[in-house]
Amino acid sequence: MTTKLPSTTPLWAQLFALDDHTGLPLQSRLRLKVVQVILDGRLAAGAALPSSRDLAQALGLSRNTVTAVYQQLVDEGYLESRPRSGVFVHAGALPSSIGEARIVIDPFRADGASAGAPPQWTERVLRSLREQPTLSKPAQWRKFAYPFVYGTHDAQLFPTEDFRECCVRSLARSQLPNWTPDFETDDMPDLIEQIRIRLLPKRGVFARPEEILVTVGAQHALYLVAEALFDRGTRVGFEEPGYPHARNAFSLRTSQLVGIPVDDEGLVVDALPALDYVFVTPSHQSPTTRTLSLERRQWLLRKAALQDFVVIEDDYEAENLYAGEPTPALKSLDRTGRVIYIGSLSKSLAPAMRLGYIVASKELIGELRLLRHAMVRHPSAFLQHAYALFLSLGHHDSHARRVNQVLRQRMDAAMAALARHIPEFEATVPNGGASVWVKMPEGLDGAALSLRAREHGVLIEPGDVFFAQPPRPCPYFRLRLSSIDLEKIEPGILALRDAVRAMAREG
């Protein structure tokens, strides 16, 4: 015997059709659809919903699934159940809103008079980065076959189960009091302790809790330092070429950025001019990947004392080392408190997580806490708590080892492919990190190549954005290996070669 469905069944099936692409469980997808229908106004307050039996038949679901969703939405105030009548949209389901604008009589304006001109924002904005060169990608960059660029996590490497475990533990009722209160100027003590005892000692750095501040990524740390310490006349030594995001953050506060050349041993320390601060990326110089030698590190600190300047150390990718012995962080060699140390927690995991930290004197950290409070109060306490668990359970260390193994394979593949297919390009194998800095023959331009390479499905980072005063033409570009699969590297280099040859044919 076949059950005859109500005549409205096709309408219910169309109205509540489930989205198969959300990745949510079946019950969550049904709840999502019912809520969307209500909030979109397709069912008004007081409208009747189909019975759980009818909706289950219309969508091919079990009646228990529909009943559970209805009960949940009744509890949450979206629906109301009326005895012997059914389920209806609750009168208070839709949030209050002003609705259509009402005409208000303005006693200060004559009928027909103009409301006035809008503000001239281009004249009012006092600090703009619109004209500053920086790293960027096309809006649809994920559709390119060979993305040798920075900006996403590696889906194959991301420790999904481990990180999910830490998030679930943080959401346990017993843990809620540890991270739900407003921390004001403070940080999650568990994360500070993990940074202090797990991460910093690997770099030879030992700090007290009051000397550590958590930030919304390393970029936030750089901005905080500039906001607190720089004015328009502050003289800041900056690597040339160097990290463009740091240069732009600093340029908002000082007009005295002084380019310091970089060679095979990193920052050239001899003959430094009179400076107040020096910014340096000593582990793997951005973008050349060179490592600042131990002798130069010691000489830079000696110069800092002699010339009375402070060193800002961005120790990014310090854990990504797969050749040679790790070089001590500048902060580990610092005996006079002249180094402000900046680290990242999220770079090797997922850039969008935005967790970093600053290590400096207690006095400076105290000032930075107040400044951070005025900006963002504090980074997400939930994320701090989950990452503290991630560190304490050893997941961070095992993930770093796995990333290093994969990055070394990608680096070997990239260097071999460059030597085999574009031997006229120069690149030196770095001892770590996720980048290859490439020099082309004189006369070629990295920015022009980056545009041509897009036509062949390849994204590269043109070198001119790393220079304050780039040569013209600028024969450099960078290949990032953090987001491209191993098997795509050689085909990507071949496609890049095709772009180079296409440029050569056009002269």
XYZ file of C-alpha atoms in Angstrom:
507
model
C 0.000 0.000 0.000
C 1.405 3.409 -1.036
C 1.022 6.404 1.284
C -0.476 9.397 -0.439
C 1.410 12.569 0.427
C -0.391 15.896 0.888
C -0.666 18.083 -2.201
C 1.685 20.614 -0.606
C 4.524 18.074 -0.353
C 6.364 19.342 -3.482
C 6.201 22.881 -2.105
C 7.653 21.801 1.249
C 10.365 19.808 -0.534
C 11.313 22.877 -2.573
C 11.159 25.311 0.350
C 13.242 23.136 2.685
C 15.623 21.573 0.128
C 18.889 20.838 1.954
C 22.272 22.155 0.887
C 24.609 19.214 0.259
C 27.772 21.355 0.193
C 27.940 22.727 3.739
C 29.881 19.821 5.223
C 27.432 19.755 8.156
C 25.671 16.648 9.516
C 22.146 15.961 8.229
C 20.372 17.289 11.322
C 22.438 20.496 11.281
C 21.666 21.008 7.592
C 17.932 20.768 8.245
C 18.188 23.188 11.154
C 20.181 25.594 8.953
C 17.543 25.466 6.237
C 14.572 26.040 8.578
C 16.314 28.991 10.234
C 17.209 30.491 6.841
C 13.617 30.192 5.644
C 12.374 32.009 8.761
C 15.035 34.740 8.803
C 14.664 35.350 5.061
C 10.950 36.066 5.643
C 9.687 33.208 3.470
C 7.569 32.051 6.436
C 5.992 34.891 8.400
C 5.367 34.934 12.139
C 2.506 32.573 12.957
C 2.879 30.546 9.758
C 2.338 26.821 10.148
C 5.107 24.366 9.339
C 4.424 20.893 7.979
C 4.095 18.120 10.517
C 7.280 16.208 11.295
C 5.835 13.242 9.413
C 5.027 15.273 6.278
C 8.402 17.070 6.196
C 10.262 13.802 6.749
C 8.428 12.242 3.805
C 8.955 15.313 1.611
C 12.737 15.375 2.224
C 13.339 11.661 2.565
C 14.496 11.958 6.168
C 13.666 10.018 9.295
C 10.862 11.481 11.373
C 13.148 11.464 14.431
C 15.547 13.841 12.644
C 12.774 16.339 11.889
C 11.289 16.031 15.382
C 14.682 16.703 16.976
C 15.206 19.831 14.841
C 11.720 21.130 15.596
C 12.234 20.646 19.324
C 15.604 22.406 19.229
C 14.123 25.394 17.382
C 11.198 25.530 19.837
C 13.725 25.675 22.694
C 15.619 28.467 20.896
C 12.508 30.575 20.225
C 12.285 30.179 16.462
C 9.217 27.930 16.579
C 6.309 27.364 18.942
C 4.364 24.168 19.445
C 0.612 24.439 19.921
C -1.137 21.385 21.403
C -3.283 19.518 18.861
C -2.558 22.259 16.280
C 1.052 21.767 15.153
C 4.270 23.772 14.900
C 4.315 27.463 13.957
C 6.839 30.253 13.437
C 7.217 32.045 16.759
C 6.070 35.648 16.846
C 9.477 36.767 18.157
C 11.575 34.703 15.742
C 12.556 37.661 13.575
C 14.827 40.283 15.216
C 13.425 43.754 15.614
C 14.377 46.214 12.879
C 13.544 49.768 11.940
C 12.060 48.655 8.657
C 11.431 51.140 5.889
C 12.887 54.579 6.438
C 10.393 57.137 7.604
C 10.274 60.663 6.282
C 11.293 63.014 9.048
C 10.706 66.745 8.847
C 13.954 68.628 9.453
C 13.104 72.013 11.023
C 16.619 73.307 10.251
C 16.362 72.814 6.481
C 14.104 74.621 4.092
C 12.020 72.499 1.732
C 14.062 71.411 -1.278
C 17.394 72.502 0.216
C 20.397 70.264 -0.260
C 21.495 67.986 2.570
C 25.087 69.111 2.006
C 28.205 67.575 0.418
C 29.727 64.316 1.724
C 33.105 64.458 3.502
C 36.207 64.494 1.290
C 37.774 61.363 2.715
C 40.893 61.531 0.548
C 41.712 64.812 2.291
C 40.752 63.636 5.783
C 42.747 60.362 5.817
C 46.074 61.210 7.449
C 47.846 57.852 7.208
C 47.300 55.822 4.057
C 49.060 52.771 2.620
C 47.161 52.866 -0.658
C 50.220 53.845 -2.706
C 52.700 51.612 -0.883
C 53.869 48.444 -2.684
C 53.067 45.216 -0.882
C 52.594 41.506 -1.414
C 49.298 40.711 -3.070
C 47.534 37.986 -5.018
C 44.730 37.971 -7.592
C 41.248 37.735 -6.071
C 40.770 34.264 -7.583
C 44.293 33.047 -6.834
C 43.101 29.623 -5.645
C 42.026 28.822 -9.181
C 45.594 29.033 -10.492
C 47.220 25.649 -11.080
C 50.627 26.569 -9.643
C 50.425 29.014 -6.684
C 54.009 29.737 -5.618
C 52.692 32.338 -3.158
C 52.036 32.805 0.535
C 48.624 33.025 2.103
C 46.911 29.782 2.991
C 47.311 26.643 5.056
C 48.333 23.366 3.495
C 45.250 21.150 3.673
C 47.380 18.006 3.537
C 49.595 19.122 6.409
C 47.084 20.814 8.694
C 46.733 18.715 11.885
C 42.950 18.641 11.733
C 42.285 15.921 14.292
C 44.864 17.198 16.780
C 43.642 20.784 16.617
C 39.987 19.717 16.738
C 40.787 17.739 19.909
C 42.217 20.857 21.536
C 39.227 23.004 20.510
C 36.762 20.418 21.844
C 38.647 20.228 25.152
C 38.566 24.023 25.429
C 34.803 23.954 24.934
C 34.255 21.518 27.792
C 32.082 23.013 30.531
C 34.877 22.613 33.061
C 37.172 24.776 30.898
C 34.762 27.623 30.165
C 35.687 29.628 33.293
C 39.315 29.590 32.115
C 38.719 31.595 28.935
C 35.219 33.118 28.862
C 35.882 36.096 31.219
C 37.188 39.376 29.807
C 40.961 39.272 30.223
C 41.290 43.082 29.933
C 45.062 43.595 29.444
C 46.079 40.043 30.381
C 46.753 36.911 28.344
C 45.873 33.276 28.895
C 48.428 32.179 31.563
C 48.617 28.663 30.101
C 49.706 29.984 26.702
C 52.275 32.350 28.197
C 53.732 29.397 30.124
C 53.873 27.201 27.023
C 55.633 29.942 25.043
C 58.048 30.408 27.940
C 58.948 26.758 28.543
C 58.316 25.078 25.164
C 59.058 27.540 22.381
C 61.532 30.150 23.559
C 64.164 27.749 25.001
C 64.521 26.190 21.522
C 65.781 29.580 20.383
C 67.963 29.998 23.467
C 65.612 32.621 24.906
C 64.540 32.601 28.560
C 61.915 35.068 29.737
C 59.647 35.687 32.697
C 55.866 35.688 32.169
C 55.679 39.453 32.557
C 58.110 39.826 29.626
C 55.777 38.124 27.089
C 52.763 39.592 25.269
C 50.444 37.666 22.916
C 49.450 39.466 19.706
C 47.062 38.967 16.801
C 49.897 37.618 14.665
C 53.419 38.935 14.119
C 52.048 41.742 11.939
C 50.102 43.098 14.913
C 53.284 42.902 16.977
C 55.170 45.053 14.457
C 52.365 47.616 14.419
C 52.263 47.782 18.225
C 56.019 48.353 18.421
C 55.857 51.155 15.843
C 52.851 52.759 17.530
C 54.547 52.783 20.916
C 58.112 53.714 19.962
C 58.236 55.632 16.672
C 57.497 59.203 15.651
C 58.126 60.943 12.343
C 61.779 61.496 13.132
C 62.626 58.034 14.489
C 65.497 56.559 12.461
C 64.830 52.892 11.689
C 67.355 50.724 9.865
C 65.579 48.346 7.512
C 66.871 45.474 5.400
C 67.068 46.265 1.670
C 65.444 44.207 0.247
C 63.179 43.497 3.200
C 59.779 42.465 4.488
C 57.225 44.847 2.876
C 54.474 44.430 5.511
C 56.857 45.525 8.260
C 58.106 48.432 6.137
C 54.551 49.624 5.551
C 53.587 49.300 9.225
C 56.648 51.315 10.246
C 56.120 53.947 7.536
C 52.818 54.957 9.136
C 54.772 56.318 12.099
C 58.191 57.315 10.774
C 59.493 58.875 7.592
C 63.083 57.935 8.449
C 63.400 54.353 7.178
C 67.047 53.797 6.297
C 67.865 50.969 3.894
C 70.663 48.627 5.063
C 72.087 46.297 2.387
C 71.920 42.500 2.624
C 74.496 40.022 1.327
C 75.176 36.273 1.615
C 75.527 36.548 5.413
C 72.398 38.612 5.920
C 72.305 42.219 7.120
C 75.553 44.121 6.471
C 76.453 45.368 9.935
C 79.612 47.345 9.126
C 79.265 51.108 8.755
C 75.732 51.345 10.149
C 74.609 54.983 10.210
C 73.213 56.695 13.301
C 69.940 54.890 14.091
C 67.356 54.517 16.846
C 66.164 51.017 15.845
C 67.210 48.264 13.452
C 64.685 45.766 12.100
C 66.131 42.407 11.094
C 64.908 38.925 10.016
C 68.006 36.939 11.013
C 66.846 33.308 10.777
C 65.853 33.397 7.106
C 66.142 36.910 5.794
C 62.988 38.090 4.046
C 63.130 37.700 1.080
C 66.665 36.440 0.279
C 66.456 33.529 2.828
C 70.056 34.215 3.962
C 70.886 33.476 7.605
C 72.608 36.174 9.633
C 75.937 34.706 10.683
C 76.784 34.307 14.368
C 79.691 36.733 14.027
C 77.393 39.389 12.590
C 74.796 38.778 15.271
C 77.389 39.440 17.945
C 78.720 42.481 16.095
C 75.176 43.870 15.626
C 74.531 43.648 19.376
C 77.884 45.257 20.100
C 77.031 48.058 17.691
C 73.637 48.484 19.361
C 75.368 49.134 22.670
C 78.017 51.408 21.171
C 75.588 53.457 19.062
C 72.637 53.237 21.480
C 70.009 51.663 19.227
C 67.492 48.846 19.774
C 67.169 45.732 17.599
C 63.715 44.494 16.528
C 64.107 40.787 15.738
C 61.446 39.075 13.619
C 62.354 35.415 14.113
C 59.877 34.068 11.554
C 60.316 30.521 10.198
C 63.014 29.828 12.801
C 61.587 26.325 13.321
C 61.710 25.554 9.602
C 65.303 24.345 9.551
C 66.439 21.317 7.574
C 70.153 21.859 7.056
C 72.937 22.720 9.503
C 72.674 23.705 13.155
C 70.214 26.337 14.392
C 71.766 29.749 14.978
C 70.935 31.333 18.344
C 68.312 34.045 18.249
C 69.631 37.553 18.724
C 67.498 37.741 21.864
C 69.380 34.761 23.311
C 72.670 36.680 22.921
C 71.245 39.900 24.337
C 72.659 40.845 27.738
C 71.445 44.432 27.976
C 67.778 44.220 26.958
C 68.343 45.826 23.561
C 66.423 43.221 21.548
C 62.654 43.203 21.025
C 61.842 39.646 19.944
C 58.808 38.869 17.749
C 57.602 35.326 17.061
C 54.663 33.646 15.367
C 52.573 30.754 16.626
C 50.418 30.292 13.570
C 52.615 30.715 10.487
C 53.429 27.016 10.022
C 49.914 25.952 11.024
C 47.554 28.379 9.277
C 48.269 32.100 8.717
C 44.617 32.995 9.307
C 44.831 31.869 12.954
C 46.674 35.101 13.781
C 48.638 34.350 16.922
C 52.037 35.856 17.623
C 53.976 37.216 20.573
C 56.525 39.781 21.714
C 59.334 39.213 24.209
C 60.848 42.372 25.685
C 61.557 44.112 28.976
C 58.818 44.159 31.593
C 58.516 47.947 31.275
C 57.944 47.879 27.507
C 55.560 44.914 27.671
C 53.513 46.822 30.257
C 53.162 49.753 27.880
C 52.326 47.481 24.949
C 49.602 45.780 27.005
C 47.853 49.098 27.528
C 48.215 49.971 23.863
C 46.905 46.571 22.769
C 43.942 46.978 25.126
C 43.013 50.228 23.368
C 43.176 48.434 19.998
C 41.701 44.952 20.468
C 41.646 44.416 24.260
C 43.329 41.014 23.809
C 43.525 38.217 21.219
C 40.821 35.555 21.369
C 41.049 33.842 24.763
C 39.460 30.720 23.306
C 42.133 30.461 20.630
C 44.862 31.105 23.213
C 43.473 28.326 25.416
C 43.162 25.846 22.531
C 46.690 26.596 21.317
C 48.100 26.225 24.812
C 46.657 22.696 24.800
C 48.058 22.146 21.310
C 51.526 23.023 22.607
C 51.278 21.147 25.904
C 50.179 17.895 24.209
C 53.188 17.978 21.890
C 51.128 18.517 18.735
C 53.059 21.653 17.783
C 56.405 19.837 17.827
C 55.198 16.853 15.822
C 53.536 19.164 13.306
C 56.759 21.193 12.935
C 58.749 18.013 12.229
C 56.233 16.924 9.601
C 56.247 20.368 7.957
C 60.042 20.396 7.805
C 60.139 17.014 6.095
C 57.622 18.094 3.475
C 59.216 21.512 2.916
C 62.621 19.940 2.384
C 61.162 17.664 -0.285
C 59.503 20.638 -1.960
C 62.680 22.689 -1.736
C 64.755 19.896 -3.337
C 62.159 19.531 -6.095
C 62.053 23.281 -6.779
C 65.824 23.675 -6.912
C 66.213 20.631 -9.169
C 63.449 21.851 -11.496
C 64.956 25.337 -11.748
C 68.410 23.938 -12.524
C 66.995 21.531 -15.105
C 64.501 23.734 -16.907
C 65.607 27.371 -16.366
C 69.363 27.091 -15.679
C 69.939 30.758 -16.519
C 68.089 31.699 -13.309
C 70.204 31.886 -10.133
C 68.967 30.533 -6.797
C 70.849 29.400 -3.703
C 69.485 26.557 -1.580
C 68.426 27.994 1.797
C 68.985 26.022 5.004
C 65.324 26.364 5.960
C 62.112 28.250 5.462
C 59.618 27.932 2.654
C 60.946 30.339 0.017
C 63.347 30.459 -2.909
C 64.744 33.863 -3.917
C 65.478 33.833 -7.631
C 67.662 36.199 -9.659
C 67.055 36.405 -13.391
C 69.548 37.583 -16.036
C 70.019 41.339 -16.256
C 67.387 43.051 -18.341
C 64.506 40.849 -17.218
C 61.875 42.131 -14.804
C 60.207 40.044 -12.099
C 56.987 42.071 -12.120
C 56.623 41.635 -15.891
C 57.305 37.907 -15.563
C 54.722 37.565 -12.779
C 52.029 38.995 -15.058
C 53.021 36.781 -17.983
C 53.250 33.725 -15.701
C 49.580 34.146 -14.725
C 48.650 33.424 -18.336
C 50.342 30.032 -17.857
C 48.600 29.286 -14.551
C 51.612 30.255 -12.396
C 51.666 32.724 -9.492
C 55.001 34.085 -8.266
C 55.891 37.025 -6.016
C 57.670 39.816 -7.945
C 60.815 41.079 -6.276
C 60.266 44.816 -6.587
C 57.766 44.922 -3.679
C 60.561 43.878 -1.300
C 62.679 46.935 -2.124
C 62.204 50.488 -0.932
C 64.239 51.553 -3.981
C 63.993 48.680 -6.464
C 66.342 48.487 -9.448
C 64.639 49.031 -12.817
C 64.143 46.507 -14.266
C 64.109 44.414 -11.090
C 65.481 40.944 -11.957
C 64.170 39.157 -8.848
C 61.159 37.135 -7.770
C 60.266 34.779 -4.925
C 58.797 31.290 -5.028
C 56.843 30.277 -1.924
C 56.486 26.543 -1.333
C 54.149 26.464 1.669
C 50.927 26.019 -0.289
C 51.807 24.005 -3.394
C 51.782 20.211 -3.642
C 55.051 18.410 -4.326
C 53.823 16.882 -7.581
C 52.892 20.319 -8.932
C 56.298 21.915 -8.431
C 58.086 20.647 -11.548
C 55.061 21.190 -13.840
C 54.800 24.670 -12.356
C 58.463 25.424 -13.138
C 57.915 24.114 -16.679
C 54.947 26.450 -17.065
C 57.098 29.282 -15.724
C 59.738 28.418 -18.328
C 57.087 28.711 -21.023
C 56.221 32.177 -19.732
C 59.913 33.173 -19.836
C 60.223 31.942 -23.427
C 57.054 33.783 -24.434
C 58.553 37.016 -23.073
C 61.820 36.349 -24.923
C 60.007 35.855 -28.241
C 58.367 39.235 -27.843
C 61.763 40.821 -27.242
